[in-house]
Amino acid sequence: EMPLRPGGTRQLTYRVSPENATRKGVIWESSDPAVAAIDKFGVVTALKKGTVEISAYSWDDARPLAAHNDEQYSRDGISDSVRIPVEQ
């Protein structure tokens, strides 16, 4: 867990394995964007008290979104997450 206060930010990082992966990007997602939002660069911004889970999904597993075939992307592939409490 990585606690933040409202208005605080934190840069999240990731590492793709194997090193020679064709697509090394991820898609970030907040379980509750009203509590903490995350941008496409992995910067979390705490907004109000609560707890969120920030997830990173493999870009390769997001192929429907990448191909503009669907509004949703796959959440069934490789992913990881971190819990972030926002405290007052």
PDB file of C-alpha atoms in Angstrom:
ATOM      1  CA  GLU A   1       0.000   0.000   0.000  1.00  0.00           C
ATOM      2  CA  MET A   2       1.137   3.500  -0.807  1.00  0.00           C
ATOM      3  CA  PRO A   3      -0.904   6.099   1.132  1.00  0.00           C
ATOM      4  CA  LEU A   4      -1.519   9.552  -0.378  1.00  0.00           C
ATOM      5  CA  ARG A   5      -3.327  12.677   0.774  1.00  0.00           C
ATOM      6  CA  PRO A   6      -5.926  14.454  -1.405  1.00  0.00           C
ATOM      7  CA  GLY A   7      -4.091  16.517  -4.011  1.00  0.00           C
ATOM      8  CA  GLY A   8      -0.979  14.353  -3.742  1.00  0.00           C
ATOM      9  CA  THR A   9       0.511  12.518  -6.704  1.00  0.00           C
ATOM     10  CA  ARG A  10       2.735   9.514  -7.201  1.00  0.00           C
ATOM     11  CA  GLN A  11       4.441   8.166 -10.318  1.00  0.00           C
ATOM     12  CA  LEU A  12       3.936   4.429 -10.737  1.00  0.00           C
ATOM     13  CA  THR A  13       6.417   2.382 -12.739  1.00  0.00           C
ATOM     14  CA  TYR A  14       6.361  -1.042 -14.334  1.00  0.00           C
ATOM     15  CA  ARG A  15       8.710  -3.459 -16.010  1.00  0.00           C
ATOM     16  CA  VAL A  16       7.737  -5.592 -18.994  1.00  0.00           C
ATOM     17  CA  SER A  17       9.192  -9.044 -19.311  1.00  0.00           C
ATOM     18  CA  PRO A  18      10.714 -10.430 -21.466  1.00  0.00           C
ATOM     19  CA  GLU A  19      13.038  -7.549 -22.301  1.00  0.00           C
ATOM     20  CA  ASN A  20      12.519  -8.137 -26.036  1.00  0.00           C
ATOM     21  CA  ALA A  21       8.700  -7.892 -25.879  1.00  0.00           C
ATOM     22  CA  THR A  22       7.249  -6.324 -29.025  1.00  0.00           C
ATOM     23  CA  ARG A  23       4.826  -4.023 -27.205  1.00  0.00           C
ATOM     24  CA  LYS A  24       5.993  -2.753 -23.844  1.00  0.00           C
ATOM     25  CA  GLY A  25       3.121  -0.405 -22.936  1.00  0.00           C
ATOM     26  CA  VAL A  26       0.372  -0.861 -20.369  1.00  0.00           C
ATOM     27  CA  ILE A  27      -3.107   0.526 -19.825  1.00  0.00           C
ATOM     28  CA  TRP A  28      -3.691   1.969 -16.357  1.00  0.00           C
ATOM     29  CA  GLU A  29      -7.042   1.836 -14.567  1.00  0.00           C
ATOM     30  CA  SER A  30      -8.365   3.098 -11.222  1.00  0.00           C
ATOM     31  CA  SER A  31     -11.052   1.084  -9.434  1.00  0.00           C
ATOM     32  CA  ASP A  32     -12.632   4.402  -8.337  1.00  0.00           C
ATOM     33  CA  PRO A  33     -11.574   7.500 -10.310  1.00  0.00           C
ATOM     34  CA  ALA A  34     -13.485   9.710  -7.838  1.00  0.00           C
ATOM     35  CA  VAL A  35     -11.014   8.704  -5.088  1.00  0.00           C
ATOM     36  CA  ALA A  36      -7.809   8.588  -7.168  1.00  0.00           C
ATOM     37  CA  ALA A  37      -7.292   8.998 -10.893  1.00  0.00           C
ATOM     38  CA  ILE A  38      -4.395   7.726 -12.994  1.00  0.00           C
ATOM     39  CA  ASP A  39      -3.254   9.111 -16.316  1.00  0.00           C
ATOM     40  CA  LYS A  40      -1.786   7.253 -19.293  1.00  0.00           C
ATOM     41  CA  PHE A  41       1.731   7.955 -17.984  1.00  0.00           C
ATOM     42  CA  GLY A  42       1.140   6.203 -14.641  1.00  0.00           C
ATOM     43  CA  VAL A  43       0.748   9.320 -12.476  1.00  0.00           C
ATOM     44  CA  VAL A  44      -1.799   8.779  -9.686  1.00  0.00           C
ATOM     45  CA  THR A  45      -3.622  11.823  -8.313  1.00  0.00           C
ATOM     46  CA  ALA A  46      -5.447  11.449  -4.998  1.00  0.00           C
ATOM     47  CA  LEU A  47      -8.802  13.250  -4.977  1.00  0.00           C
ATOM     48  CA  LYS A  48     -10.725  12.309  -1.822  1.00  0.00           C
ATOM     49  CA  LYS A  49     -10.598   9.937   1.138  1.00  0.00           C
ATOM     50  CA  GLY A  50     -11.025   6.256   0.296  1.00  0.00           C
ATOM     51  CA  THR A  51      -9.087   3.328  -1.093  1.00  0.00           C
ATOM     52  CA  VAL A  52      -8.512   2.404  -4.725  1.00  0.00           C
ATOM     53  CA  GLU A  53      -6.787  -0.341  -6.594  1.00  0.00           C
ATOM     54  CA  ILE A  54      -4.679   0.837  -9.508  1.00  0.00           C
ATOM     55  CA  SER A  55      -4.240  -1.848 -12.155  1.00  0.00           C
ATOM     56  CA  ALA A  56      -1.896  -2.077 -15.119  1.00  0.00           C
ATOM     57  CA  TYR A  57      -2.945  -4.280 -18.028  1.00  0.00           C
ATOM     58  CA  SER A  58      -0.649  -5.549 -20.765  1.00  0.00           C
ATOM     59  CA  TRP A  59      -1.097  -3.517 -23.966  1.00  0.00           C
ATOM     60  CA  ASP A  60      -0.891  -6.752 -25.975  1.00  0.00           C
ATOM     61  CA  ASP A  61      -3.931  -8.031 -24.084  1.00  0.00           C
ATOM     62  CA  ALA A  62      -5.809  -4.805 -24.886  1.00  0.00           C
ATOM     63  CA  ARG A  63      -5.891  -5.531 -28.612  1.00  0.00           C
ATOM     64  CA  PRO A  64      -9.623  -4.802 -29.135  1.00  0.00           C
ATOM     65  CA  LEU A  65      -9.068  -1.242 -27.886  1.00  0.00           C
ATOM     66  CA  ALA A  66      -5.793  -0.894 -29.795  1.00  0.00           C
ATOM     67  CA  ALA A  67      -7.489  -2.042 -33.011  1.00  0.00           C
ATOM     68  CA  HIS A  68     -10.486   0.287 -32.382  1.00  0.00           C
ATOM     69  CA  ASN A  69     -12.813  -2.723 -32.550  1.00  0.00           C
ATOM     70  CA  ASP A  70     -14.475  -2.277 -29.179  1.00  0.00           C
ATOM     71  CA  GLU A  71     -14.980   0.276 -26.434  1.00  0.00           C
ATOM     72  CA  GLN A  72     -13.729  -2.198 -23.827  1.00  0.00           C
ATOM     73  CA  TYR A  73     -10.346  -3.852 -23.497  1.00  0.00           C
ATOM     74  CA  SER A  74      -9.466  -7.276 -22.191  1.00  0.00           C
ATOM     75  CA  ARG A  75      -8.870  -7.519 -18.460  1.00  0.00           C
ATOM     76  CA  ASP A  76      -8.223 -11.273 -18.614  1.00  0.00           C
ATOM     77  CA  GLY A  77      -4.564 -11.161 -19.659  1.00  0.00           C
ATOM     78  CA  ILE A  78      -1.422 -10.247 -17.799  1.00  0.00           C
ATOM     79  CA  SER A  79      -1.965  -7.578 -15.158  1.00  0.00           C
ATOM     80  CA  ASP A  80      -0.803  -6.340 -11.788  1.00  0.00           C
ATOM     81  CA  SER A  81      -2.190  -3.893  -9.249  1.00  0.00           C
ATOM     82  CA  VAL A  82      -1.433  -1.856  -6.133  1.00  0.00           C
ATOM     83  CA  ARG A  83      -3.778  -0.649  -3.371  1.00  0.00           C
ATOM     84  CA  ILE A  84      -3.614   3.050  -2.584  1.00  0.00           C
ATOM     85  CA  PRO A  85      -5.343   4.456   0.509  1.00  0.00           C
ATOM     86  CA  VAL A  86      -6.148   8.165   0.327  1.00  0.00           C
ATOM     87  CA  GLU A  87      -6.069   9.573   3.831  1.00  0.00           C
ATOM     88  CA  GLN A  88      -7.081  13.003   5.107  1.00  0.00           C
TER      89      GLN A  88
END
